[in-house]
mmCIF file of C-alpha atoms in Angstrom:
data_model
loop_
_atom_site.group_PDB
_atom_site.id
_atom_site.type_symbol
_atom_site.label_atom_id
_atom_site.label_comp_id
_atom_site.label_asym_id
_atom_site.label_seq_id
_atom_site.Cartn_x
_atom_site.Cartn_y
_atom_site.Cartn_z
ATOM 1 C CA UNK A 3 216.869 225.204 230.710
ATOM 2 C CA UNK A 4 217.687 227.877 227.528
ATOM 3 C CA UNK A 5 215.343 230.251 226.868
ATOM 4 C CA UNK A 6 213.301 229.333 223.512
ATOM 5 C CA UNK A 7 214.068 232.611 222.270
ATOM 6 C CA UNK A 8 216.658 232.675 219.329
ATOM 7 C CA UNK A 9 218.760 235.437 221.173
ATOM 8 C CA UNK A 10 219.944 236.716 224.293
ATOM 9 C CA UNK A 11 219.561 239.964 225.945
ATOM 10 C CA UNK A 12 222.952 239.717 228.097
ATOM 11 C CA UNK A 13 224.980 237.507 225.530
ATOM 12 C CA UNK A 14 228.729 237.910 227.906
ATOM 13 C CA UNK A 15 226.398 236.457 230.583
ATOM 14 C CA UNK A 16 224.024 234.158 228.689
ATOM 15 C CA UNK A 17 223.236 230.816 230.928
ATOM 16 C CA UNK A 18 224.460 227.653 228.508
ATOM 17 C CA UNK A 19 222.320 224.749 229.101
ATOM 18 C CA UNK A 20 223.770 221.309 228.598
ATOM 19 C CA UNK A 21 221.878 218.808 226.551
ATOM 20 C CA UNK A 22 223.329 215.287 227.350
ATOM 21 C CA UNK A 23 223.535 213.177 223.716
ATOM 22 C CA UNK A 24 222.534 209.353 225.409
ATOM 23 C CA UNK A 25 223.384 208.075 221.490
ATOM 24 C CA UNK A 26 226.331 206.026 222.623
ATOM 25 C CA UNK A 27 223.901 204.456 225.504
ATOM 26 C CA UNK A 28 222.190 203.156 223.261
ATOM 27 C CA UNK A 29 224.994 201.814 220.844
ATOM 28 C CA UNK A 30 226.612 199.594 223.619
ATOM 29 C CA UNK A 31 223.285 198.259 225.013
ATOM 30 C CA UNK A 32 222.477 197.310 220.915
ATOM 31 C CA UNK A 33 225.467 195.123 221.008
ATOM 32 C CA UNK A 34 222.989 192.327 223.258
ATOM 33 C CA UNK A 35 219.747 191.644 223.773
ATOM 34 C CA UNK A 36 219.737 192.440 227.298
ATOM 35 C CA UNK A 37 217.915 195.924 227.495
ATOM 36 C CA UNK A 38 221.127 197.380 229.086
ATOM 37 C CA UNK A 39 222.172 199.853 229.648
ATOM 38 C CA UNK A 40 219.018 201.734 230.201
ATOM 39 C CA UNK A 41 218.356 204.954 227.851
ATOM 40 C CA UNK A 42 215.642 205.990 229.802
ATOM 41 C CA UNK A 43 217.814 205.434 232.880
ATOM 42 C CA UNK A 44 220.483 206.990 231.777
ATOM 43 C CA UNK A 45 218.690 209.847 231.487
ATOM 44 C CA UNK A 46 216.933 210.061 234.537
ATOM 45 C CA UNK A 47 219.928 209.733 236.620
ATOM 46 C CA UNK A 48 221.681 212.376 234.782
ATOM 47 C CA UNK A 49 218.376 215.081 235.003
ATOM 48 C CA UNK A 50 218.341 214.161 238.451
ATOM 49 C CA UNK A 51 222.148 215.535 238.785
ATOM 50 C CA UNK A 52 221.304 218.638 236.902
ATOM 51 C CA UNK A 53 221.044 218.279 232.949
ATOM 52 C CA UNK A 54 219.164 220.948 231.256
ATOM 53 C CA UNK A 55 217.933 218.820 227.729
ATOM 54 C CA UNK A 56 218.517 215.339 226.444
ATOM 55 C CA UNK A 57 219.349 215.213 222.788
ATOM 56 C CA UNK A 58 219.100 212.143 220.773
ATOM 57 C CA UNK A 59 220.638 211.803 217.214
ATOM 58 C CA UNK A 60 217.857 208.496 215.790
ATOM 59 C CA UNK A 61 219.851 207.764 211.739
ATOM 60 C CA UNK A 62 218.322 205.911 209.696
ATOM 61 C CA UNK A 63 219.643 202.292 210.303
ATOM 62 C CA UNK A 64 219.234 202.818 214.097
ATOM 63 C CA UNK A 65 222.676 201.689 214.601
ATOM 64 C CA UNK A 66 222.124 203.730 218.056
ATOM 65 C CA UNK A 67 219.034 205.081 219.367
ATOM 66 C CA UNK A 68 216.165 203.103 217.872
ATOM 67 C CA UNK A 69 212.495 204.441 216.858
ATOM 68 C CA UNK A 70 211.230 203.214 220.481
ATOM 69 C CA UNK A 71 214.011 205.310 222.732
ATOM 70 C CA UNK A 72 212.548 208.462 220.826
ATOM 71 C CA UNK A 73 209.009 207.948 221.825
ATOM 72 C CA UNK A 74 210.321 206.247 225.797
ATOM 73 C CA UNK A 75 212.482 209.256 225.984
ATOM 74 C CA UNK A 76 209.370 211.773 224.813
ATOM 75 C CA UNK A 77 206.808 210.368 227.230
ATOM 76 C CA UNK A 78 209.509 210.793 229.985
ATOM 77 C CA UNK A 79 210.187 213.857 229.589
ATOM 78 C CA UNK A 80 206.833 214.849 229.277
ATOM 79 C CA UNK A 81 205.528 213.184 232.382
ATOM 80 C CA UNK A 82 208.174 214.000 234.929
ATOM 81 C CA UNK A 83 210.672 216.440 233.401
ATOM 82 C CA UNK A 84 207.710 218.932 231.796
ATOM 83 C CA UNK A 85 210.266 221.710 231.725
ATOM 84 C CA UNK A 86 213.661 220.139 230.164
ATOM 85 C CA UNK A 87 214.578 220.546 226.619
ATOM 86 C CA UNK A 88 213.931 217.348 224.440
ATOM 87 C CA UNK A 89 216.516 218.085 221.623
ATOM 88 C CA UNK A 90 216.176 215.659 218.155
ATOM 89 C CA UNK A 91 219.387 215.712 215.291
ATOM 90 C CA UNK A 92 219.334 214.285 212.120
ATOM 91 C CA UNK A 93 218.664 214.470 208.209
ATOM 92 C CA UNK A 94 215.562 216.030 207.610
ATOM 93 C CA UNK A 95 215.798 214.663 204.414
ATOM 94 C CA UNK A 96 216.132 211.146 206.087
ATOM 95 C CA UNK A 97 213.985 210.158 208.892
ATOM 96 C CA UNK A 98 214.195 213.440 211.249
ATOM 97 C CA UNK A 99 210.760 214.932 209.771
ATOM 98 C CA UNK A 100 208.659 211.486 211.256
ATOM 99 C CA UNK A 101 209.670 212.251 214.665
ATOM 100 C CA UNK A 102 209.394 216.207 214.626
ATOM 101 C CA UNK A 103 205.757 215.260 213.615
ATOM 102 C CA UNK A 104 204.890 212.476 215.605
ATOM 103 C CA UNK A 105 206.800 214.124 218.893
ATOM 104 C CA UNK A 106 206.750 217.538 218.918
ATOM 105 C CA UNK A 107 210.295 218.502 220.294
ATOM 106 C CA UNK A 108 211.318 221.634 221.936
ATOM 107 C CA UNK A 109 213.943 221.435 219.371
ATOM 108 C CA UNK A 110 214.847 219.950 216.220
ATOM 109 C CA UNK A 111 218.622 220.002 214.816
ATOM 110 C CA UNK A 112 219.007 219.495 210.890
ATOM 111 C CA UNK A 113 221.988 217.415 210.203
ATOM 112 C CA UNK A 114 223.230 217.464 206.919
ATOM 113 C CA UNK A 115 224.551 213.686 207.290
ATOM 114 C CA UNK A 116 224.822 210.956 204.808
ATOM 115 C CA UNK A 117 222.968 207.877 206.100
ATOM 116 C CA UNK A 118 226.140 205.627 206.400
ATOM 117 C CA UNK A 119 228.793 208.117 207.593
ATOM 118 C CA UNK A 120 229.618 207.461 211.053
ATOM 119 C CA UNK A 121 229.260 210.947 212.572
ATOM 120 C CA UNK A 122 228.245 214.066 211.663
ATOM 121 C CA UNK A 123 231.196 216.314 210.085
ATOM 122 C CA UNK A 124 230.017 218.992 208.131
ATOM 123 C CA UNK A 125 227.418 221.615 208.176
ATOM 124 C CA UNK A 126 224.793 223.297 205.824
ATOM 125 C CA UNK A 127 226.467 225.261 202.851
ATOM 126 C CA UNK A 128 224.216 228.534 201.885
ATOM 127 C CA UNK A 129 223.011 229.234 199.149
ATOM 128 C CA UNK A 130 222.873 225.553 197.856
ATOM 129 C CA UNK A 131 220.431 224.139 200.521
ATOM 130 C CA UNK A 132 218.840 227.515 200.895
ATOM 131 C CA UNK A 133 215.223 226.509 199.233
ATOM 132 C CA UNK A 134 215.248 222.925 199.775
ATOM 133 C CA UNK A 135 215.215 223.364 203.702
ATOM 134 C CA UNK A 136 213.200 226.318 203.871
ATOM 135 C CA UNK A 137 209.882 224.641 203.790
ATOM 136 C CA UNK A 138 210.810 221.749 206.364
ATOM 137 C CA UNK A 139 212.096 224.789 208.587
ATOM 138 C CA UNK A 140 208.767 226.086 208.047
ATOM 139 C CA UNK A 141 206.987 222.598 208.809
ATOM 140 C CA UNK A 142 208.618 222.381 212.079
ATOM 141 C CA UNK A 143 207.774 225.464 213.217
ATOM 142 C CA UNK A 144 204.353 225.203 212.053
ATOM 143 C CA UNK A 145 204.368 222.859 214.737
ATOM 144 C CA UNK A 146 206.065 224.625 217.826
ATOM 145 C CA UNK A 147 209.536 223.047 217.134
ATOM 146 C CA UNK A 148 212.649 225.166 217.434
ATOM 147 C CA UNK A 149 214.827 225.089 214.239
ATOM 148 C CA UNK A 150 218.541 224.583 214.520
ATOM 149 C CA UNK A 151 220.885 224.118 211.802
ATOM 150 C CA UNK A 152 224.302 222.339 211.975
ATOM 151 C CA UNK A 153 226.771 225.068 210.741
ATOM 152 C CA UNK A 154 230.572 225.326 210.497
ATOM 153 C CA UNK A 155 231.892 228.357 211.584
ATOM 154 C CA UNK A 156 231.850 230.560 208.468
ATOM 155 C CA UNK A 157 230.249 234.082 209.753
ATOM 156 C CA UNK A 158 229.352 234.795 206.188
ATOM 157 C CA UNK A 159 226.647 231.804 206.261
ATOM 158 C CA UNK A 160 224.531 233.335 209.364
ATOM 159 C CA UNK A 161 222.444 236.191 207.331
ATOM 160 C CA UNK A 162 221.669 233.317 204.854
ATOM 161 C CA UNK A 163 220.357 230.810 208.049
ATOM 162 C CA UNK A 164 218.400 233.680 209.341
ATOM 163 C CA UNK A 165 216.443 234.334 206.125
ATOM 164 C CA UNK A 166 215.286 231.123 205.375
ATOM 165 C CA UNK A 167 213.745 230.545 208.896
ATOM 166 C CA UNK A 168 215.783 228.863 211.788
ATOM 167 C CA UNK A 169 215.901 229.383 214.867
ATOM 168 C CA UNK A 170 219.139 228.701 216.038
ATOM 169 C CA UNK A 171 222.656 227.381 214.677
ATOM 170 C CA UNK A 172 224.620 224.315 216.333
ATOM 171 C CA UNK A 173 228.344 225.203 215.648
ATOM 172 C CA UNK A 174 230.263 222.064 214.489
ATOM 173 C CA UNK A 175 232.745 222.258 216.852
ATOM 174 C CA UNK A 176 235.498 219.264 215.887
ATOM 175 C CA UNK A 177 237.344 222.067 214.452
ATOM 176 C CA UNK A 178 238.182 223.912 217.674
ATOM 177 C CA UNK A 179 238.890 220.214 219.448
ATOM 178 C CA UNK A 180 241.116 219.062 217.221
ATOM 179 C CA UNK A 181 243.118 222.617 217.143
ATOM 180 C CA UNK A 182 243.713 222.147 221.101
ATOM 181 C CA UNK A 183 247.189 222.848 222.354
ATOM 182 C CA UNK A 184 248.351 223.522 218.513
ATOM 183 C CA UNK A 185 249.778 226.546 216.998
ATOM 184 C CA UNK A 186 246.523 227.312 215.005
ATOM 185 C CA UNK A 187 244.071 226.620 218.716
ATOM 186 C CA UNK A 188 244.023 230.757 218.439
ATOM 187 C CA UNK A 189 242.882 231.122 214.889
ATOM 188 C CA UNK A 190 240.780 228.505 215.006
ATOM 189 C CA UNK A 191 238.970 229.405 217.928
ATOM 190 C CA UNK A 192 238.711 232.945 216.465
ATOM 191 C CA UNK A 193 236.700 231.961 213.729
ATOM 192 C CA UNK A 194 233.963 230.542 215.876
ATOM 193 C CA UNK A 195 233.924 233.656 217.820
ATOM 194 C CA UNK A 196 233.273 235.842 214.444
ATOM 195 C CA UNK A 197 231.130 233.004 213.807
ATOM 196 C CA UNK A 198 229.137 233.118 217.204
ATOM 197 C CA UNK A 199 228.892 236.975 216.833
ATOM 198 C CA UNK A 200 227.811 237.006 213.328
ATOM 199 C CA UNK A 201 224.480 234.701 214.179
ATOM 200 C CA UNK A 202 223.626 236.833 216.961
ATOM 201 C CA UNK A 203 223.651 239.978 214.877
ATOM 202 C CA UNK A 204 221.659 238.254 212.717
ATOM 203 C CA UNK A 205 219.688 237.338 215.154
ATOM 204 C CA UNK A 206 219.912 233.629 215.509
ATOM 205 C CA UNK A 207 220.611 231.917 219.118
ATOM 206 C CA UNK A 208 223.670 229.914 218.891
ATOM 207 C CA UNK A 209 224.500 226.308 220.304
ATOM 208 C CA UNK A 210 227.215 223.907 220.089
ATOM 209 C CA UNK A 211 228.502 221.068 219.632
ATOM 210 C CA UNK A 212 230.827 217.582 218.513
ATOM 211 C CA UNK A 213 233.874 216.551 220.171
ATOM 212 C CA UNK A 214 233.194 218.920 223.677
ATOM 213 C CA UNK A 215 234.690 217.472 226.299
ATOM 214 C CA UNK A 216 236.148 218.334 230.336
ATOM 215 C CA UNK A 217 239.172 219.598 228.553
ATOM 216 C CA UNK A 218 237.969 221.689 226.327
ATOM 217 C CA UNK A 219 234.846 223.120 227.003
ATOM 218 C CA UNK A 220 235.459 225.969 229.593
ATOM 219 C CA UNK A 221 237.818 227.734 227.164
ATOM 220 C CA UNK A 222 235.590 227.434 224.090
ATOM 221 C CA UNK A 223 232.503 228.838 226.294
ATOM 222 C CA UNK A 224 235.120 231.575 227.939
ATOM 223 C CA UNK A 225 235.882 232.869 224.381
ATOM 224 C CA UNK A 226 232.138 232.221 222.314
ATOM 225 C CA UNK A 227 230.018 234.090 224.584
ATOM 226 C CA UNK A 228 226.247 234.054 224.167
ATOM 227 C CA UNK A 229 226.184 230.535 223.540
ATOM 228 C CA UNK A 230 222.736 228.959 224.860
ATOM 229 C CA UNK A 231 223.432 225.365 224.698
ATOM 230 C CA UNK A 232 226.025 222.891 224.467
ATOM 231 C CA UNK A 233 225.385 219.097 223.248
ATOM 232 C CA UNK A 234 227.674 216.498 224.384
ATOM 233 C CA UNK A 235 227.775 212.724 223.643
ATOM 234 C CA UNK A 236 230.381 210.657 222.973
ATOM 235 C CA UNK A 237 233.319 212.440 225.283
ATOM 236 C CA UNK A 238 229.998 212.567 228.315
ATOM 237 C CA UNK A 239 229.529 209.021 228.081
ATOM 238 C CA UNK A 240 233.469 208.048 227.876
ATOM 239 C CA UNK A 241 233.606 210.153 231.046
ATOM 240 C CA UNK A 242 230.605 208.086 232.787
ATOM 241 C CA UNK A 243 232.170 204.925 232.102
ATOM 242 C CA UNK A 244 234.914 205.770 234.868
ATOM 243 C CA UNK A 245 232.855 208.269 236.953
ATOM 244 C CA UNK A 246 229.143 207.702 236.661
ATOM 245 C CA UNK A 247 226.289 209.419 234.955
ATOM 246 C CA UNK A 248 225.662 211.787 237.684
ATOM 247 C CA UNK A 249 229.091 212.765 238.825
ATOM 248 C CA UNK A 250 229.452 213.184 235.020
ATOM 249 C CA UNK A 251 226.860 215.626 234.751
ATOM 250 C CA UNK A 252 228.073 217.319 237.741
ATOM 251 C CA UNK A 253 231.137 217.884 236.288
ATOM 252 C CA UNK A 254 230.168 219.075 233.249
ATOM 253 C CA UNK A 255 227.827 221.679 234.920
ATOM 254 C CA UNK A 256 231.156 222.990 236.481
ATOM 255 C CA UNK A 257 233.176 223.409 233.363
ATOM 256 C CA UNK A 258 229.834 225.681 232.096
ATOM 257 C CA UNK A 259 230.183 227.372 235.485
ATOM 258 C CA UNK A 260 234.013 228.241 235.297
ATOM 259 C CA UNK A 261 233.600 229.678 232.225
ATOM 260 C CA UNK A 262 230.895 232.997 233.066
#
């Protein structure tokens, strides 16, 4: 698991931890009534194949993981996986704040989504939602919780996250995906370098994620060094559809590996 510091001692060698997103678990068992397939079971299998953290993104119309997969997924963790990293995303504008309160994550991800976009795609802008986050920052980690905050790569941003409290910035990283194997992939990934290096010297712990996949992850984690945690969803579960949860994980767990 990442260290619950905000910054790393030995960032070209930093250990990234990967947080498996089970949202898309969750949307395919909500199409029946069934119960399957299993959140909870999901996750076990892929802890017991190595995951460092589970993250769970709960929106407000639970059009994925519902209230109750929060609290089953909480209790789990608690009971027999005391020492992985329970990550929660969303609005904290929204719904977020209930569960940070109720649940007590190691970590808590603020989202700036709408509540009927499909997926995240944008990050915090600073100065505008400087003053109305700093006191839920401060909330959360009134209560133990880790503060991240969904950024795009702009290096000019990370003084700004720093001083009003977090923790931690999640990268947005559709950017660099959809740049692979095009003639701006260098640029592109260039910027979350700066970006990367700019948090840390502000000292903020940086983590990642959105659109990750097998393909794409090594290089991104070869280039952005110091980068604590990765969070990977929708390409993880696309994968486990053909391969399995655990050989999934596995896999994954390599691509971090071939990139120290």
């Amino acid at each position: 698991m990442s260290d619950t510091s905000g910054t790393s001692s030995s960032l070209p060698r930093a250990t990234t931890a990967l947080s498996v997103n089970l949202n898309k678990v969750a949307l395919v068992r909500n199409t029946r009534h069934l119960g399957i397939p299993s959140v909870v079971g999901a996750a076990q299998t892929c802890l017991a194949a190595g995951a460092q953290g589970i993250t769970v993104h709960p929106r407000p119309d639970a059009r994925h993981i519902r209230a109750h997969d929060v609290s089953d997924l909480s209790e789990l963790l608690a009971r027999d996986w005391p020492k992985i990293e329970f990550n929660i995303e969303g609005n904290p504008f929204h719904n977020l704040m209930d569960f940070v309160r109720e649940l007590k994550p190691h970590q808590a991800t603020f989202v700036p989504d709408s509540e009927t976009q499909s997926t995240s795609d944008h990050g915090w802008s600073f100065p505008e939602d400087a003053e109305r986050l700093r006191p839920l920052i401060a909330e959360a980690k009134a209560l133990g919780v880790r503060v991240s905050l969904f950024m795009d790569p702009i290096p000019e941003m990370m003084a700004a996250v720093k001083a009003v409290g977090a923790d931690r910035v999640e990268l947005y990283t559709e950017g660099y995906a959809a740049s692979r194997g095009t003639p701006q992939e260098a640029a592109v990934l260039a910027r979350y370098v700066a970006a990367a290096q700019a948090a840390h010297a502000a000292g903020l712990g940086v983590n990642a994620g959105h659109d990750l996949s097998r393909d794409n992850l090594t290089p991104f984690l070869r280039a952005v060094r110091g980068v604590h945690e990765v969070s990977i969803g929708h390409a993880f579960v696309a994968d486990a559809l053909e391969l399995g949860y655990a050989a999934t994980t596995r896999d994954y767990l390599r691509c971090i590996a071939d990139a120290a």
